[in-house]
Amino acid sequence: MSADDEVMIDSQEVEVAVEATSSGQMSVEEALQEVLRRALIHDGLARGLKQAVKALDRRQAHLAVLCESCTESEYIKLIEALCTEHKINLIKVSDAKKLGEWAGLCKIDREGNARKVVGCSCVAVTDFGEESEAMNVLLDYFKTN
């Protein structure tokens, strides 16, 4: 009997794992990465302070991404102020290198790994590209927060 009980427990764990992956819910970070990748393909990213501020000030940006590890307080205040003034969604990312990789500021080697990643403190999305599940996840995140 104990051998059968162990089998039942194992099969139940597998079913739970399958249900979790089949629901298709992606995290906000994964959704952001996907949205930035699609925006990069459609030439809808403003990378760096100068381009991002231009896009935010002209109200062309739909979304702004700011790095939390930025050392310049004026930089952070400027981006946050423009986003609140023009009612543009702002999301913060922990690592500048990660944001730079997502924004395409790197070289990709033959294996598909990112090399020579340049850190990026701010990115503004001016064109989402085609509508996707990742974009809907981000928009739902902004509605709830």
mmCIF file of C-alpha atoms in Angstrom:
data_model
loop_
_atom_site.group_PDB
_atom_site.id
_atom_site.type_symbol
_atom_site.label_atom_id
_atom_site.label_comp_id
_atom_site.label_asym_id
_atom_site.label_seq_id
_atom_site.Cartn_x
_atom_site.Cartn_y
_atom_site.Cartn_z
ATOM 1 C CA MET A 1 0.000 0.000 0.000
ATOM 2 C CA SER A 2 2.782 2.456 0.815
ATOM 3 C CA ALA A 3 4.294 2.025 -2.657
ATOM 4 C CA ASP A 4 0.934 2.913 -4.251
ATOM 5 C CA ASP A 5 0.591 5.984 -2.019
ATOM 6 C CA GLU A 6 3.973 7.249 -3.178
ATOM 7 C CA VAL A 7 2.942 6.818 -6.799
ATOM 8 C CA MET A 8 -0.247 8.802 -6.214
ATOM 9 C CA ILE A 9 1.672 11.637 -4.602
ATOM 10 C CA ASP A 10 4.128 11.770 -7.507
ATOM 11 C CA SER A 11 1.356 11.899 -10.115
ATOM 12 C CA GLN A 12 -0.417 14.693 -8.251
ATOM 13 C CA GLU A 13 2.757 16.776 -8.146
ATOM 14 C CA VAL A 14 3.225 16.364 -11.889
ATOM 15 C CA GLU A 15 -0.345 17.467 -12.567
ATOM 16 C CA VAL A 16 0.122 20.625 -10.509
ATOM 17 C CA ALA A 17 3.327 21.454 -12.384
ATOM 18 C CA VAL A 18 1.578 20.945 -15.734
ATOM 19 C CA GLU A 19 -1.326 23.177 -14.690
ATOM 20 C CA ALA A 20 1.044 25.945 -13.621
ATOM 21 C CA THR A 21 2.853 25.955 -16.969
ATOM 22 C CA SER A 22 -0.283 25.606 -19.073
ATOM 23 C CA SER A 23 -1.900 28.711 -17.552
ATOM 24 C CA GLY A 24 0.674 30.821 -19.423
ATOM 25 C CA GLN A 25 0.984 33.573 -16.820
ATOM 26 C CA MET A 26 4.327 35.281 -17.258
ATOM 27 C CA SER A 27 6.009 37.452 -14.703
ATOM 28 C CA VAL A 28 6.194 41.216 -15.125
ATOM 29 C CA GLU A 29 9.940 41.006 -15.768
ATOM 30 C CA GLU A 30 9.489 38.417 -18.541
ATOM 31 C CA ALA A 31 6.683 40.484 -20.045
ATOM 32 C CA LEU A 32 8.861 43.608 -19.965
ATOM 33 C CA GLN A 33 11.694 41.751 -21.675
ATOM 34 C CA GLU A 34 9.334 40.558 -24.418
ATOM 35 C CA VAL A 35 7.811 44.026 -24.911
ATOM 36 C CA LEU A 36 11.263 45.616 -25.177
ATOM 37 C CA ARG A 37 12.360 42.975 -27.684
ATOM 38 C CA ARG A 38 9.299 43.554 -29.886
ATOM 39 C CA ALA A 39 9.661 47.338 -29.627
ATOM 40 C CA LEU A 40 13.315 47.038 -30.652
ATOM 41 C CA ILE A 41 12.327 45.035 -33.732
ATOM 42 C CA HIS A 42 9.770 47.698 -34.722
ATOM 43 C CA ASP A 43 12.208 50.567 -34.042
ATOM 44 C CA GLY A 44 10.151 51.800 -31.111
ATOM 45 C CA LEU A 45 12.802 52.259 -28.417
ATOM 46 C CA ALA A 46 14.416 55.483 -27.237
ATOM 47 C CA ARG A 47 17.566 54.409 -25.394
ATOM 48 C CA GLY A 48 19.558 56.645 -23.103
ATOM 49 C CA LEU A 49 18.781 59.887 -21.301
ATOM 50 C CA LYS A 50 18.691 62.256 -24.285
ATOM 51 C CA GLN A 51 16.440 60.125 -26.507
ATOM 52 C CA ALA A 52 14.192 59.071 -23.635
ATOM 53 C CA VAL A 53 13.676 62.647 -22.396
ATOM 54 C CA LYS A 54 12.844 63.785 -25.932
ATOM 55 C CA ALA A 55 10.258 61.021 -26.311
ATOM 56 C CA LEU A 56 8.778 61.645 -22.848
ATOM 57 C CA ASP A 57 8.604 65.415 -23.315
ATOM 58 C CA ARG A 58 6.943 65.101 -26.740
ATOM 59 C CA ARG A 59 4.473 62.602 -25.235
ATOM 60 C CA GLN A 60 5.490 59.999 -27.809
ATOM 61 C CA ALA A 61 6.378 57.395 -25.186
ATOM 62 C CA HIS A 62 3.863 54.827 -23.959
ATOM 63 C CA LEU A 63 6.143 53.348 -21.308
ATOM 64 C CA ALA A 64 9.385 54.286 -19.555
ATOM 65 C CA VAL A 65 11.837 51.884 -17.927
ATOM 66 C CA LEU A 66 14.279 53.264 -15.361
ATOM 67 C CA CYS A 67 17.203 51.526 -13.683
ATOM 68 C CA GLU A 68 17.125 51.605 -9.868
ATOM 69 C CA SER A 69 20.909 51.408 -9.573
ATOM 70 C CA CYS A 70 21.418 54.803 -11.231
ATOM 71 C CA THR A 71 23.715 56.978 -9.116
ATOM 72 C CA GLU A 72 22.550 60.374 -10.413
ATOM 73 C CA SER A 73 19.602 61.593 -8.351
ATOM 74 C CA GLU A 74 18.816 64.394 -10.848
ATOM 75 C CA TYR A 75 18.550 61.787 -13.606
ATOM 76 C CA ILE A 76 15.968 59.804 -11.641
ATOM 77 C CA LYS A 77 14.038 62.941 -10.644
ATOM 78 C CA LEU A 78 13.859 64.127 -14.275
ATOM 79 C CA ILE A 79 12.517 60.847 -15.647
ATOM 80 C CA GLU A 80 10.022 60.409 -12.778
ATOM 81 C CA ALA A 81 8.819 64.021 -13.107
ATOM 82 C CA LEU A 82 8.278 63.730 -16.873
ATOM 83 C CA CYS A 83 6.402 60.466 -16.426
ATOM 84 C CA THR A 84 4.090 61.860 -13.746
ATOM 85 C CA GLU A 85 3.537 65.147 -15.612
ATOM 86 C CA HIS A 86 2.538 63.439 -18.871
ATOM 87 C CA LYS A 87 0.871 60.413 -17.188
ATOM 88 C CA ILE A 88 3.259 57.891 -18.745
ATOM 89 C CA ASN A 89 3.701 54.506 -17.071
ATOM 90 C CA LEU A 90 7.065 54.008 -15.362
ATOM 91 C CA ILE A 91 8.596 50.704 -14.324
ATOM 92 C CA LYS A 92 11.907 50.224 -12.529
ATOM 93 C CA VAL A 93 14.484 47.506 -13.157
ATOM 94 C CA SER A 94 17.232 46.523 -10.718
ATOM 95 C CA ASP A 95 20.238 46.094 -13.039
ATOM 96 C CA ALA A 96 21.524 48.464 -15.739
ATOM 97 C CA LYS A 97 23.359 45.696 -17.618
ATOM 98 C CA LYS A 98 20.165 43.645 -17.784
ATOM 99 C CA LEU A 99 18.234 46.645 -19.139
ATOM 100 C CA GLY A 100 20.988 47.300 -21.671
ATOM 101 C CA GLU A 101 20.814 43.708 -22.867
ATOM 102 C CA TRP A 102 17.019 43.861 -23.201
ATOM 103 C CA ALA A 103 17.275 47.156 -25.107
ATOM 104 C CA GLY A 104 19.718 45.670 -27.608
ATOM 105 C CA LEU A 105 22.857 47.444 -26.414
ATOM 106 C CA CYS A 106 25.049 44.363 -26.790
ATOM 107 C CA LYS A 107 26.666 42.016 -29.281
ATOM 108 C CA ILE A 108 25.245 38.524 -29.759
ATOM 109 C CA ASP A 109 27.764 35.714 -30.340
ATOM 110 C CA ARG A 110 27.242 32.576 -32.443
ATOM 111 C CA GLU A 111 25.697 30.634 -29.556
ATOM 112 C CA GLY A 112 23.139 33.400 -28.966
ATOM 113 C CA ASN A 113 24.730 34.696 -25.761
ATOM 114 C CA ALA A 114 25.005 38.429 -25.115
ATOM 115 C CA ARG A 115 28.562 39.792 -25.148
ATOM 116 C CA LYS A 116 29.892 43.298 -24.527
ATOM 117 C CA VAL A 117 26.708 44.423 -22.777
ATOM 118 C CA VAL A 118 26.479 48.177 -22.241
ATOM 119 C CA GLY A 119 24.551 49.342 -19.200
ATOM 120 C CA CYS A 120 21.494 51.485 -19.815
ATOM 121 C CA SER A 121 19.760 53.657 -17.225
ATOM 122 C CA CYS A 122 16.620 54.634 -19.114
ATOM 123 C CA VAL A 123 14.546 53.342 -22.021
ATOM 124 C CA ALA A 124 11.325 54.767 -23.421
ATOM 125 C CA VAL A 125 8.991 52.649 -25.548
ATOM 126 C CA THR A 126 7.462 54.755 -28.334
ATOM 127 C CA ASP A 127 6.021 51.872 -30.378
ATOM 128 C CA PHE A 128 4.976 48.535 -28.875
ATOM 129 C CA GLY A 129 4.936 46.817 -32.257
ATOM 130 C CA GLU A 130 2.256 44.184 -32.615
ATOM 131 C CA GLU A 131 -0.077 43.453 -29.732
ATOM 132 C CA SER A 132 1.023 40.518 -27.609
ATOM 133 C CA GLU A 133 0.256 38.711 -24.368
ATOM 134 C CA ALA A 134 3.316 40.342 -22.779
ATOM 135 C CA MET A 135 1.962 43.808 -23.536
ATOM 136 C CA ASN A 136 -1.386 42.860 -21.977
ATOM 137 C CA VAL A 137 0.389 41.545 -18.854
ATOM 138 C CA LEU A 138 2.229 44.869 -18.475
ATOM 139 C CA LEU A 139 -0.921 46.931 -19.023
ATOM 140 C CA ASP A 140 -2.773 44.853 -16.420
ATOM 141 C CA TYR A 141 0.156 45.375 -14.031
ATOM 142 C CA PHE A 142 -0.093 49.141 -14.443
ATOM 143 C CA LYS A 143 -3.869 49.099 -13.897
ATOM 144 C CA THR A 144 -3.465 47.274 -10.586
ATOM 145 C CA ASN A 145 -0.580 49.424 -9.295
#
